[in-house]
Amino acid sequence: MQDKTTKQTARSARGQAISADLIAVVIAVTNGEPRVLTIGQAGALPSGPFEFGHRSLQSGLRAWVERQTGHRLGYIEQLYTFADRDRIGDERMQRVISISYLGLTREEQAERSPMHGWQGWYNYFPWEDHRAGVPLMLPDVVMPRLRAWADEADNPYTRHDRWQRVAIAFGLDDRDWNEELALQRYELLYEAALVAEAVRSLNTGGASPIPGRPMIADHRRILATGIARLRTKIKYRPVVFELMPPIFTLLQLQRTVEALAGRLVHKQNFRRLIEQQDLVEETGETMSDTGGRPAKRFRFRQTVLAERTAAGTKLPLSRA
Amino acid sequence: MQDKTTKQTARSARGQAISADLIAVVIAVTNGEPRVLTIGQAGALPSGPFEFGHRSLQSGLRAWVERQTGHRLGYIEQLYTFADRDRIGDERMQRVISISYLGLTREEQAERSPMHGWQGWYNYFPWEDHRAGVPLMLPDVVMPRLRAWADEADNPYTRHDRWQRVAIAFGLDDRDWNEELALQRYELLYEAALVAEAVRSLNTGGASPIPGRPMIADHRRILATGIARLRTKIKYRPVVFELMPPIFTLLQLQRTVEALAGRLVHKQNFRRLIEQQDLVEETGETMSDTGGRPAKRFRFRQTVLAERTAAGTKLPLSRA
DNA sequence: CATAATTATACTCATCTGGAGCATAATAGA
DNA sequence: TCTATTATGCTCCAGATGAGTATAATTATG
């Protein structure tokens, strides 16, 4: 009886025809700059429809990225799935589900292919790079306009709510800047119609967008999702190594982390953290063209991968 | 030129017809027992196809859960999206994408509807409840069979790899039990064909499954995904409160956390943690039918929700 | 009513961890 | 040789965390 309910509903499902798009946020870090793999005029992420022939979502994604950019993906993980109303097919309106993935690689491979481009991700999010201090555009351009946006609300509660969200996302008052909130910041800027995509779709004429390169459809939002995820993840899983060459110095590793986080790290403490976790081992060689004392070279200890994949966070557990 | 490439591939997408299923893992905690909302003979999760009329994936999911169980969802978050080969339509083979969500609620509401059932989640995963110590079935049944599974591999590397994965997932040797690895454990048990679903689909005759109620298709795996996600999340976001009544004592809160984590918590430290984070405030009343000294009653401070939604983990940052 | 059992709370203590900064070492370049 | 720059080793301190001790306030029981 109850089983029937289930089956019937499931059956009606098959009638609806929809399509699914696979979208990839592929990241690499070169010369201390995080980059994202793009296609077209660097205004789009590699993507393509999930097809019948694909063995799985992942393999479909790999196929599309390879076809469009010549780049072969290594590590990938799912980001998010959504189905917006405004995503429309060609002739008739048709529902499209977008399934996005985050991929990590080293840039070098397949660098030759002409159909792809690695773009510094801070071109799309200039307000996210705090390595050289707070970007001037924040106090000079972004904050005033967000302030104005908050104030323009009729309802005082809305005003307060808007401003509080801004304060949290951008670390105002005595709050710290939290690099993990990249997505929330982009969404706020979109809501406030300060990014080109919002002006475009909301048709909010007049105001010009703040600096930062736009992308087609919602690709920039997807990129922001990937950045936020990666910034969170590097803190509890050794994923940075997916972006590193086989051999590296601790400073190179540090620069990579800083590039991703968009902020600086305390050098000595960074080394302590890495070493005490047994994440790396010395190769024995040193590297001397560092401009100072030669640095020891390290390699990632594959061994820990299995163990560290499992992490764990805090709870006042009892051992008994 | 490159833009064309994008558009063309996007276009070819529309031809493929696939369907998408929405699947819900809805959790509540009653009397210190975590429960999941099921339909049918308690062997399935609420689910249904994503339809053209649905405003979004989320609203489609809410509609299905409400129709099938009479339960109105509050907090929900996306879990995972997958597209298995073996998921087949009625007549012809058709691709189905499954999009799963985690929902948190209080059981009370709509308790009356006859078409639904709240099932203790440890019925499905008896090896996951370590509140009363390590379940006997682990040393008595599960571990020996996992050991045998590891040993039956021809390749010594495979043997070692299998056993290492088991050791990590189940906290052997000097490792701690990590409650967050619920999904990995289920997947290992599936791989070793120790759960009914695996025996069913792999057609591995003979061996009987270990204790633990099975579900249809991959619903139990999805449930495991939800459990793992929730166990991880309660540690850095105040989501537990979605499961609590408006007013509660600290012990009730603790019992809820313990129910989810499947392990005990140090009482004094738990209170310290909660209080120092300003997550709750006293109502002024006390509750005296606790069997001992009356307990103060608390309520969740909605105020912190906005702030705490943003969290942050560790990195040796520098403030300069 | 006295005592036991049970739950609530307040504190103390020993570690561990993370943020900062000082000091020294080892090179290249002026 | 002196200076600038990067690499490394160590120390300090404060706050967070795991455990355990000591009371307080009720209910259940004999």
XYZ file of C-alpha atoms (C1' of nucleotides) in Angstrom:
700
model
C 0.000 0.000 0.000
C 2.619 2.468 1.021
C 4.970 0.844 -1.395
C 2.575 1.620 -4.175
C 2.677 5.304 -3.401
C 6.394 5.288 -3.870
C 6.350 3.437 -7.115
C 3.686 5.571 -8.653
C 5.446 8.787 -7.892
C 8.642 7.360 -9.187
C 6.928 6.377 -12.379
C 5.548 9.766 -13.160
C 9.104 10.957 -12.968
C 10.204 9.336 -16.156
C 7.926 11.401 -18.282
C 9.653 14.671 -17.573
C 12.554 15.386 -19.854
C 15.301 17.537 -18.520
C 18.964 17.847 -19.241
C 22.007 18.144 -17.053
C 25.103 20.225 -17.562
C 28.457 19.407 -16.054
C 30.550 22.412 -15.128
C 34.166 22.351 -14.009
C 36.111 24.713 -11.802
C 39.669 23.608 -12.478
C 42.320 25.236 -10.347
C 46.099 25.406 -10.557
C 48.631 27.651 -8.867
C 51.577 29.000 -10.821
C 54.131 31.519 -9.579
C 52.084 32.126 -6.506
C 48.977 32.968 -8.508
C 45.867 30.810 -8.356
C 44.372 30.294 -11.775
C 41.228 28.838 -13.193
C 40.863 27.013 -16.462
C 38.550 28.849 -18.828
C 37.304 28.557 -22.374
C 36.053 31.070 -24.879
C 37.061 34.618 -24.102
C 37.969 33.526 -20.591
C 34.417 34.278 -19.676
C 33.255 30.701 -19.255
C 34.142 27.557 -17.403
C 34.597 24.271 -19.230
C 31.211 22.578 -19.372
C 28.997 20.335 -21.371
C 25.902 18.182 -21.155
C 25.840 14.922 -19.285
C 25.298 12.388 -22.020
C 23.997 8.892 -22.252
C 27.406 7.577 -23.116
C 29.099 8.871 -20.023
C 29.910 6.235 -17.489
C 29.340 8.571 -14.582
C 29.051 12.256 -13.819
C 32.740 12.393 -13.075
C 33.824 10.729 -16.257
C 31.472 12.910 -18.264
C 33.055 15.944 -16.718
C 36.563 14.717 -17.420
C 35.632 14.090 -21.026
C 34.268 17.577 -21.520
C 37.209 19.304 -19.910
C 39.601 17.269 -21.979
C 37.762 17.951 -25.183
C 37.456 21.663 -24.566
C 40.839 22.394 -23.064
C 43.051 19.415 -23.709
C 43.597 19.219 -20.008
C 43.445 15.880 -18.224
C 41.983 16.125 -14.757
C 43.367 14.476 -11.657
C 41.668 15.152 -8.353
C 38.041 16.233 -8.600
C 35.218 16.614 -6.131
C 31.611 17.607 -6.456
C 30.669 21.164 -5.644
C 26.978 21.784 -5.978
C 23.912 21.007 -8.037
C 21.245 23.510 -8.901
C 18.403 24.072 -11.287
C 17.576 27.654 -11.861
C 14.393 28.868 -13.424
C 16.195 31.171 -15.777
C 18.228 28.441 -17.340
C 16.541 27.882 -20.636
C 17.105 25.662 -23.649
C 17.267 26.813 -27.209
C 13.815 26.776 -28.726
C 11.361 25.641 -26.090
C 11.835 26.201 -22.434
C 13.465 23.226 -20.900
C 14.779 22.530 -17.465
C 18.524 22.329 -17.029
C 20.251 20.976 -13.987
C 23.803 22.146 -13.429
C 26.219 19.903 -11.608
C 29.487 21.560 -10.755
C 32.833 20.055 -9.810
C 36.088 21.311 -8.399
C 39.273 20.006 -9.985
C 42.851 20.496 -8.804
C 45.903 20.135 -11.038
C 49.269 21.482 -11.958
C 49.177 23.926 -14.779
C 52.105 22.641 -16.810
C 50.412 19.629 -18.354
C 48.914 20.221 -21.767
C 49.846 23.866 -21.512
C 50.225 23.884 -25.256
C 46.595 23.480 -26.296
C 45.415 26.732 -27.850
C 41.781 26.382 -26.948
C 42.107 27.021 -23.276
C 43.266 29.687 -20.950
C 44.411 29.850 -17.388
C 43.157 33.019 -15.796
C 44.224 34.394 -12.445
C 41.171 33.964 -10.284
C 41.627 37.344 -8.642
C 40.813 38.912 -11.991
C 37.301 37.771 -11.322
C 37.379 38.587 -7.618
C 39.831 41.418 -7.040
C 38.373 42.045 -3.601
C 39.392 38.583 -2.468
C 43.160 39.062 -2.531
C 44.323 40.330 0.850
C 47.918 39.222 0.614
C 49.147 42.761 0.218
C 46.680 44.122 2.704
C 43.061 45.087 2.240
C 42.503 45.901 -1.446
C 41.852 49.594 -1.840
C 38.716 48.945 -3.815
C 37.039 47.636 -0.701
C 37.040 50.807 1.380
C 37.002 53.069 -1.657
C 34.348 51.496 -3.842
C 32.694 48.385 -2.524
C 31.856 49.319 1.027
C 30.296 52.700 0.219
C 28.080 51.099 -2.381
C 27.096 48.264 -0.078
C 26.341 50.838 2.567
C 24.144 52.675 0.110
C 22.428 49.466 -0.868
C 21.659 48.669 2.738
C 20.374 52.163 3.376
C 18.122 52.242 0.361
C 15.828 49.625 1.886
C 12.522 51.017 3.094
C 12.080 48.652 5.969
C 14.423 49.391 8.887
C 14.696 45.685 9.635
C 15.806 45.013 6.106
C 18.343 47.802 6.414
C 19.731 46.315 9.596
C 19.735 42.812 8.170
C 21.492 43.869 5.004
C 24.136 45.769 6.840
C 24.726 42.992 9.283
C 25.230 40.502 6.492
C 27.679 42.874 4.877
C 29.533 43.380 8.141
C 29.900 39.658 8.677
C 30.854 38.809 5.113
C 33.410 41.591 4.812
C 34.722 41.497 8.352
C 33.691 44.946 9.475
C 33.674 46.372 12.993
C 35.934 44.242 15.128
C 35.365 41.121 13.066
C 38.179 39.422 11.187
C 38.245 39.006 7.451
C 37.204 35.427 6.772
C 38.550 34.221 3.462
C 36.150 31.274 3.458
C 33.188 33.560 2.883
C 34.053 34.190 -0.758
C 30.742 32.834 -1.986
C 28.673 34.824 0.469
C 30.484 37.976 -0.548
C 29.824 37.381 -4.217
C 26.182 36.671 -3.517
C 25.848 39.850 -1.527
C 27.433 41.854 -4.307
C 25.064 40.207 -6.748
C 22.081 40.944 -4.560
C 23.199 44.531 -4.311
C 23.546 44.564 -8.096
C 27.190 45.576 -7.938
C 28.458 42.883 -10.299
C 27.900 42.859 -14.025
C 25.934 39.624 -14.009
C 23.328 41.098 -11.724
C 23.031 44.331 -13.633
C 22.664 42.218 -16.746
C 19.901 39.956 -15.508
C 18.095 42.268 -13.144
C 18.166 44.978 -15.739
C 19.055 47.444 -13.065
C 20.111 50.162 -15.419
C 22.335 53.005 -14.365
C 24.957 51.973 -11.842
C 28.186 50.556 -13.200
C 29.545 47.320 -11.790
C 32.518 47.251 -9.457
C 35.871 46.015 -10.786
C 36.125 42.302 -11.474
C 35.751 40.390 -14.710
C 32.319 38.868 -15.279
C 31.529 35.458 -16.751
C 28.637 34.030 -18.701
C 25.500 32.835 -16.980
C 26.283 31.920 -13.372
C 29.819 30.710 -13.961
C 31.334 33.321 -11.734
C 29.126 32.234 -8.900
C 30.216 28.669 -9.463
C 33.822 29.781 -9.417
C 33.189 31.561 -6.137
C 31.734 28.334 -4.791
C 34.869 26.489 -5.788
C 37.138 29.085 -4.221
C 35.225 29.047 -0.972
C 35.260 25.267 -0.865
C 38.957 25.086 -1.567
C 39.798 27.729 1.008
C 37.893 25.753 3.593
C 39.261 22.423 2.579
C 42.978 23.191 2.578
C 42.663 23.619 6.314
C 41.718 20.105 7.154
C 42.712 17.951 4.194
C 46.107 17.848 2.471
C 44.676 18.867 -0.893
C 47.278 21.569 -1.543
C 49.642 18.888 -2.681
C 47.451 18.238 -5.704
C 48.554 21.675 -6.839
C 52.268 21.260 -6.102
C 55.033 19.849 -8.247
C 56.529 16.586 -6.942
C 59.424 18.390 -5.274
C 59.137 21.771 -3.616
C 60.454 23.948 -0.844
C 58.415 24.891 2.177
C 58.254 28.470 1.004
C 56.786 27.398 -2.310
C 54.218 25.395 -0.435
C 53.490 28.372 1.760
C 53.113 30.693 -1.212
C 50.628 28.304 -2.729
C 48.530 28.219 0.388
C 48.686 31.980 0.630
C 47.655 32.327 -2.983
C 44.580 30.225 -2.337
C 43.673 31.766 0.987
C 44.305 35.245 -0.330
C 46.176 36.143 2.816
C 49.559 35.748 4.415
C 50.683 33.102 6.783
C 53.190 33.148 9.634
C 56.228 31.478 8.159
C 57.678 29.737 11.177
C 54.330 28.517 12.375
C 53.450 27.305 8.932
C 56.553 25.124 8.869
C 55.843 23.846 12.323
C 52.338 22.903 11.288
C 53.441 21.076 8.154
C 56.304 19.257 9.790
C 54.541 18.129 12.899
C 51.862 16.541 10.756
C 54.417 14.476 8.900
C 52.953 15.609 5.637
C 56.317 15.948 3.922
C 59.782 14.447 3.922
C 63.115 15.884 2.873
C 64.593 14.773 -0.410
C 68.082 15.502 0.865
C 68.755 18.079 -1.815
C 68.615 21.803 -1.383
C 67.640 24.579 -3.695
C 69.927 27.575 -3.760
C 68.480 30.099 -6.142
C 66.085 31.347 -3.562
C 67.852 34.623 -3.041
C 69.070 33.709 0.380
C 70.060 30.683 2.351
C 69.406 27.526 0.322
C 66.155 25.777 1.153
C 65.691 22.096 1.737
C 63.555 20.405 -0.830
C 60.640 18.268 0.192
C 58.251 15.805 -1.271
C 54.772 14.919 -0.165
C 54.451 11.694 1.796
C 51.844 9.711 -0.103
C 51.587 7.459 2.889
C 49.637 9.899 4.951
C 47.000 10.345 2.291
C 44.958 7.418 3.454
C 45.133 8.416 7.093
C 44.631 12.117 6.676
C 41.703 11.678 4.346
C 39.956 10.946 7.553
C 40.192 13.989 9.736
C 37.988 15.011 12.595
C 37.011 18.155 14.320
C 36.265 19.178 17.828
C 33.712 17.950 20.364
C 34.341 17.527 24.070
C 34.448 13.775 23.805
C 35.165 11.478 26.659
C 37.590 8.656 26.267
C 35.887 6.378 28.733
C 35.328 31.375 -32.390
C 35.917 29.865 -29.024
C 32.604 31.157 -27.896
C 31.006 29.129 -30.639
C 32.533 25.973 -29.297
C 30.804 26.551 -26.010
C 27.465 27.237 -27.491
C 27.516 24.254 -29.728
C 28.322 21.844 -26.993
C 25.670 23.393 -24.881
C 23.226 22.947 -27.672
C 23.850 19.297 -28.182
C 22.993 18.914 -24.548
C 19.342 19.569 -24.977
C 18.785 16.500 -27.045
C 19.501 14.054 -24.249
C 16.532 13.304 -22.092
C 17.185 12.258 -18.561
C 15.279 12.535 -15.357
C 16.210 13.591 -11.886
C 15.088 12.178 -8.577
C 15.038 14.142 -5.361
C 15.759 12.105 -2.254
C 15.423 13.314 1.315
C 17.217 12.254 4.461
C 15.056 13.851 7.123
C 16.360 13.613 10.655
C 14.803 14.230 14.044
C 15.891 13.256 17.529
C 13.331 12.057 20.056
C 14.059 10.713 23.501
C 17.714 10.646 22.754
C 17.243 8.546 19.651
C 18.064 9.870 16.198
C 15.396 8.966 13.695
C 14.974 9.152 9.979
C 11.747 9.751 8.122
C 10.858 6.797 5.930
C 8.042 5.690 3.667
C 6.806 2.309 2.594
C 7.901 -0.500 4.859
C 10.484 1.795 6.370
C 12.800 0.606 3.673
C 12.838 3.769 1.604
C 13.496 7.454 1.943
C 10.967 10.020 0.773
C 11.714 10.788 -2.837
C 10.234 11.754 -6.142
C 11.093 13.142 -9.540
C 12.083 16.722 -10.084
C 9.250 18.086 -12.146
C 8.766 20.931 -14.483
C 6.449 22.658 -12.089
C 8.942 22.775 -9.232
C 10.335 26.192 -8.602
C 13.685 24.798 -7.526
C 15.283 21.574 -6.431
C 14.645 22.486 -2.827
C 11.004 23.289 -3.306
C 10.529 20.135 -5.330
C 12.000 18.156 -2.494
C 9.795 19.849 0.076
C 6.749 19.098 -2.019
C 7.563 15.418 -2.294
C 8.311 14.972 1.374
C 5.127 16.749 2.285
C 3.041 14.710 -0.097
C 4.506 11.410 0.981
C 4.788 11.944 4.701
C 2.735 14.980 5.568
C 5.858 16.455 7.074
C 6.805 20.045 6.421
C 10.528 20.579 6.171
C 12.465 23.371 7.802
C 16.232 23.389 7.466
C 17.581 21.525 4.460
C 20.925 21.312 2.745
C 22.168 19.485 -0.288
C 24.018 16.237 0.203
C 25.215 14.756 -3.023
C 24.313 14.163 -6.648
C 25.047 10.991 -8.532
C 24.038 9.133 -11.636
C 24.482 5.430 -11.503
C 24.427 3.153 -14.474
C 22.113 0.690 -12.846
C 19.369 3.194 -12.284
C 16.824 2.362 -14.926
C 13.451 3.691 -16.019
C 10.359 1.630 -16.584
C 10.345 0.449 -20.157
C 13.446 1.659 -21.881
C 16.708 2.287 -20.164
C 16.923 5.867 -19.128
C 19.445 7.850 -17.207
C 18.450 8.982 -13.732
C 20.266 11.556 -11.694
C 19.715 11.416 -7.953
C 19.994 14.570 -5.942
C 19.916 14.026 -2.208
C 19.217 16.438 0.603
C 19.568 16.432 4.357
C 16.695 17.875 6.354
C 16.541 18.576 10.077
C 13.320 18.894 12.053
C 11.518 18.149 15.248
C 9.533 14.977 15.137
C 6.328 16.198 16.751
C 4.911 18.111 13.820
C 2.503 16.168 11.638
C 3.157 13.102 13.708
C -0.368 11.985 12.921
C -0.072 11.212 9.228
C -0.297 7.469 8.750
C 1.813 7.264 5.649
C 5.108 7.911 7.237
C 7.371 6.412 9.793
C 10.197 7.636 11.940
C 12.791 4.921 12.284
C 15.733 4.929 14.654
C 18.728 5.311 12.406
C 20.782 2.809 14.364
C 18.387 0.127 13.145
C 20.049 0.610 9.808
C 23.541 1.035 11.209
C 23.771 -0.871 14.486
C 27.567 -0.701 14.383
C 27.466 3.078 14.530
C 26.124 3.455 18.066
C 29.026 3.593 20.512
C 27.230 5.353 23.328
C 27.174 2.242 25.450
C 30.632 1.233 24.388
C 31.762 -0.630 21.306
C 28.809 -2.657 19.968
C 29.493 -6.331 20.430
C 28.708 -7.051 16.818
C 31.871 -5.247 15.806
C 34.446 -7.513 17.418
C 32.194 -10.574 17.206
C 30.860 -10.385 13.683
C 31.998 -7.477 11.573
C 35.722 -7.412 12.158
C 36.306 -11.124 11.573
C 34.408 -10.955 8.323
C 36.236 -7.859 7.203
C 39.476 -9.576 8.103
C 38.462 -12.535 5.994
C 37.512 -10.247 3.129
C 40.881 -8.553 3.239
C 42.685 -11.871 3.366
C 40.801 -13.388 0.484
C 42.460 -10.991 -1.961
C 45.077 -12.642 -4.144
C 47.329 -9.661 -4.446
C 49.256 -8.921 -1.247
C 49.042 -5.184 -1.959
C 45.284 -5.416 -2.211
C 45.226 -7.337 1.063
C 47.280 -4.675 2.767
C 45.231 -1.877 1.248
C 41.954 -3.450 2.242
C 43.057 -4.040 5.772
C 44.448 -0.574 6.124
C 41.195 0.948 4.985
C 39.341 -1.200 7.471
C 41.718 -0.222 10.254
C 41.262 3.469 9.566
C 37.506 3.355 9.121
C 36.896 1.251 12.217
C 39.602 2.727 14.414
C 41.744 -0.348 14.913
C 45.230 -0.570 16.370
C 45.872 2.586 18.350
C 43.543 4.690 16.253
C 40.441 6.293 17.695
C 36.942 5.523 16.528
C 35.939 8.371 14.263
C 32.185 8.763 14.121
C 32.429 10.941 11.034
C 33.486 7.994 8.919
C 30.008 6.472 8.837
C 29.837 6.600 5.055
C 33.255 5.090 4.540
C 32.345 2.258 6.867
C 29.135 1.514 5.020
C 30.966 1.580 1.711
C 33.577 -0.822 3.002
C 30.903 -3.181 4.247
C 29.211 -2.941 0.880
C 32.445 -3.609 -0.939
C 33.034 -6.607 1.261
C 29.484 -7.730 0.494
C 28.511 -7.800 4.146
C 25.337 -5.772 3.745
C 22.160 -7.032 2.153
C 22.200 -4.476 -0.648
C 25.547 -5.719 -1.861
C 24.624 -9.364 -1.664
C 21.473 -8.459 -3.563
C 23.121 -6.623 -6.416
C 26.430 -8.411 -6.619
C 24.647 -11.694 -6.445
C 27.288 -12.942 -4.087
C 25.362 -15.970 -2.971
C 26.114 -17.729 0.256
C 27.188 -15.399 3.020
C 24.466 -13.819 5.092
C 24.529 -10.086 5.693
C 25.549 -8.643 9.032
C 22.831 -7.159 11.284
C 21.312 -3.898 10.126
C 18.108 -3.209 8.241
C 18.537 -2.752 4.500
C 16.778 -0.238 2.279
C 15.775 -0.158 -1.347
C 18.215 0.775 -4.048
C 20.994 2.924 -2.585
C 18.892 4.631 0.050
C 20.907 3.257 2.901
C 24.036 4.644 1.390
C 22.376 8.013 1.083
C 21.309 7.792 4.698
C 24.902 7.042 5.650
C 25.958 10.113 3.704
C 23.505 12.198 5.665
C 24.645 10.805 8.977
C 28.277 11.425 8.194
C 27.542 14.950 7.064
C 25.502 15.726 10.141
C 28.103 14.263 12.485
C 30.716 16.474 10.899
C 28.580 19.552 10.790
C 27.389 19.675 14.379
C 30.975 20.365 15.315
C 31.322 23.674 13.598
C 27.813 24.968 12.953
C 24.983 25.263 15.467
C 22.673 22.968 13.520
C 21.720 20.847 16.530
C 19.232 23.478 17.483
C 17.169 22.661 14.421
C 16.479 19.384 16.158
C 15.681 20.819 19.587
C 12.406 22.088 21.009
C 12.356 25.838 21.691
C 13.171 25.347 25.361
C 15.501 22.678 26.679
C 17.993 21.819 29.368
C 21.677 21.440 28.728
C 21.447 17.735 29.370
C 18.766 17.362 26.732
C 20.985 19.212 24.324
C 23.878 16.987 25.260
C 21.827 13.841 24.784
C 20.854 15.010 21.337
C 24.430 15.597 20.336
C 25.392 12.230 21.748
C 22.593 10.550 19.869
C 23.855 11.998 16.615
C 27.527 11.406 17.258
C 26.858 7.916 18.564
C 29.223 8.502 21.442
C 29.328 10.116 24.849
C 30.485 13.552 25.718
C 32.147 14.957 28.840
C 29.312 16.705 30.610
C 31.120 19.567 32.295
C 33.179 20.367 29.257
C 30.148 20.211 27.039
C 28.440 22.870 29.119
C 31.531 25.002 29.136
C 31.726 24.797 25.359
C 28.097 25.714 24.829
C 28.076 28.537 27.317
C 31.298 30.188 26.307
C 30.060 30.362 22.740
C 26.965 32.255 23.828
C 24.826 29.850 21.881
C 22.101 29.762 24.511
C 20.499 31.930 27.155
C 18.622 31.008 30.322
C 14.873 31.357 30.307
C 14.869 31.859 34.052
C 12.740 28.789 34.695
C 13.968 25.453 35.863
C 12.854 21.967 35.168
C 12.551 19.686 38.140
C 11.455 16.311 36.895
C 14.939 15.423 35.901
C 15.433 12.890 38.656
C 17.881 15.075 40.483
C 18.647 18.687 41.080
C 16.448 20.866 38.880
C 18.030 22.041 35.674
C 17.941 25.511 34.265
C 16.073 25.799 31.037
C 17.636 27.428 28.038
C 16.665 28.707 24.672
C 18.763 29.091 21.577
C 19.943 32.608 20.850
C 18.740 33.262 17.323
C 21.057 36.224 17.284
C 24.170 34.152 16.904
C 22.799 32.307 13.897
C 23.950 34.910 11.441
C 27.388 35.163 12.990
C 28.004 31.508 13.571
C 26.895 30.535 10.119
C 30.280 31.824 9.243
C 32.864 29.755 11.030
C 36.486 29.194 10.198
C 39.129 26.643 10.852
C 42.837 26.650 11.437
C 45.745 28.027 9.472
C 48.752 29.768 10.937
C 47.603 33.166 9.812
C 49.368 36.364 10.552
C 47.482 39.406 11.704
C 49.849 41.929 10.209
C 13.083 11.647 58.499
C 17.652 10.042 57.150
C 20.105 8.161 53.503
C 21.033 6.891 48.917
C 20.826 7.936 44.186
C 20.770 11.178 40.626
C 21.478 15.253 38.128
C 23.269 20.096 38.041
C 27.061 23.238 38.500
C 31.402 25.345 39.851
C 36.257 24.958 39.740
C 40.988 23.306 39.282
C 44.790 21.280 36.755
C 47.681 19.630 33.188
C 48.222 19.666 28.269
C 48.005 20.997 23.784
C 47.643 24.364 20.114
C 48.104 28.452 17.726
C 49.826 33.243 17.195
C 54.078 36.079 17.666
C 58.589 37.265 17.865
C 63.773 36.714 18.688
C 68.015 34.806 17.226
C 71.059 32.445 14.211
C 72.478 30.318 9.825
C 73.638 30.417 4.988
C 73.751 32.518 0.573
C 74.060 36.281 -3.185
C 75.247 40.861 -4.376
C 77.131 45.481 -3.716
C 83.337 43.049 4.172
C 78.830 44.550 4.799
C 73.962 44.182 3.552
C 69.831 42.124 2.075
C 67.264 38.034 1.934
C 65.588 33.624 2.911
C 65.864 29.459 5.961
C 65.449 27.447 10.452
C 65.450 26.675 15.402
C 63.337 27.991 19.755
C 60.908 30.408 23.369
C 56.792 32.637 25.251
C 52.135 33.261 26.170
C 47.162 32.848 26.016
C 43.362 30.355 25.099
C 41.185 25.896 24.185
C 40.601 21.141 25.607
C 40.451 16.713 28.175
C 39.734 15.061 32.941
C 38.664 14.937 37.443
C 37.149 16.855 42.285
C 33.837 19.081 45.055
C 29.216 20.868 46.034
C 24.417 21.736 45.548
C 19.608 20.519 45.027
C 16.085 17.236 44.290
C 13.598 12.695 44.212
C 13.174 7.958 45.636
C 13.438 4.727 49.431
C 13.699 2.321 53.671
